[in-house]
Coordinates of C-alpha atoms in Angstrom, one line a residue:
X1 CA -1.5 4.7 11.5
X2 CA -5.4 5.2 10.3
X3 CA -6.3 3.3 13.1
X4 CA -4.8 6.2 15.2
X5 CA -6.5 8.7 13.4
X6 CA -3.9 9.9 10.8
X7 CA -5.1 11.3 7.7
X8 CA -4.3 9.6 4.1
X9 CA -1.7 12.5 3.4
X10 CA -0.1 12.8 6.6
X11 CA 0.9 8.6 6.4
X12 CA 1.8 9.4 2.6
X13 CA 4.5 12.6 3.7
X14 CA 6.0 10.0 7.0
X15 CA 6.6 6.7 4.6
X16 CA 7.4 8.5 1.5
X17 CA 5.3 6.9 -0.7
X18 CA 2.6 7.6 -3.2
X19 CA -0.6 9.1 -2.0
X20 CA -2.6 6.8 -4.1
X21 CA -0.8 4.1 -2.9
X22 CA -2.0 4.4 0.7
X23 CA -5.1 5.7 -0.6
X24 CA -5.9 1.9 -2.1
X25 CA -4.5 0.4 0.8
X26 CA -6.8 1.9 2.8
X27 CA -9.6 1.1 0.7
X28 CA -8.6 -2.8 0.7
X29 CA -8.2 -2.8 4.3
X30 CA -5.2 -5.3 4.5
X31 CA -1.8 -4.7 3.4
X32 CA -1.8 -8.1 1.6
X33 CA -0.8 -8.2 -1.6
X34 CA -3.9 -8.7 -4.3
X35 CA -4.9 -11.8 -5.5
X36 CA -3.1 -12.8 -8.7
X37 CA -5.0 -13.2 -12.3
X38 CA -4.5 -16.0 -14.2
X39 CA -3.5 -19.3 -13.6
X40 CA -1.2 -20.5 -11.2
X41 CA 2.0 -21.6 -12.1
X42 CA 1.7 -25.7 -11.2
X43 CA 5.4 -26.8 -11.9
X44 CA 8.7 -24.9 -12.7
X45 CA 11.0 -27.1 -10.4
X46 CA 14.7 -27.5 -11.9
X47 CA 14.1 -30.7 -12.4
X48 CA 11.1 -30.5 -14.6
X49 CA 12.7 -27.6 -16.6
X50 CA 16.1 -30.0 -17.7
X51 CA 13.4 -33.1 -18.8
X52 CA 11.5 -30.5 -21.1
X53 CA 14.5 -28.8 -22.1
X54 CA 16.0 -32.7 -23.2
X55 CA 12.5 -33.0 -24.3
X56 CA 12.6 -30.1 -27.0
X57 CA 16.2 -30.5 -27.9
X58 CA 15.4 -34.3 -29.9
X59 CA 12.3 -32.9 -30.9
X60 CA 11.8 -29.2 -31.3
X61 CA 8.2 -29.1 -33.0
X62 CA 7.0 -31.6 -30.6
X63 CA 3.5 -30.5 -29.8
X64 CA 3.5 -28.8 -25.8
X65 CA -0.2 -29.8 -24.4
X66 CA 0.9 -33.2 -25.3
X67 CA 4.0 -33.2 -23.8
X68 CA 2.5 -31.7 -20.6
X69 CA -0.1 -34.9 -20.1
X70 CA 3.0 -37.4 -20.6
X71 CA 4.6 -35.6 -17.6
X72 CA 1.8 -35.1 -15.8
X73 CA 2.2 -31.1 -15.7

């Protein structure tokens, strides 16, 4: 819609959305989401959850870094 000469408010009025919104969307110049902060979440598979979850049920104050290294998480 920019591309065709639309302004910012006139886009913001015809998808009903926040004028900021489309403002920083602009400003990126992709309507890709934003890169996430942190770290990436490596494994959360069902699997992996029920073998930590037997894990921590016979041993609740087992130590989690550890843990992680023995399954290779």
């Amino acid at each position: 819609m920019r591309r065709r000469g639309m302004a910012p408010s006139k886009i913001c009025r015809r998808l009903k959305v926040n004028r900021k919104l489309v403002c920083r969307t602009l400003k990126r110049g992709t309507t890709d989401g934003l890169p996430g902060t942190g770290r990436p979440v490596t494994v959360t598979t069902a699997r992996m959850k029920k073998i930590v979850k037997k894990h921590l049920e016979r041993n609740p104050c087992r130590n989690m870094r550890k843990m992680a290294t023995e399954l290779g998480a």
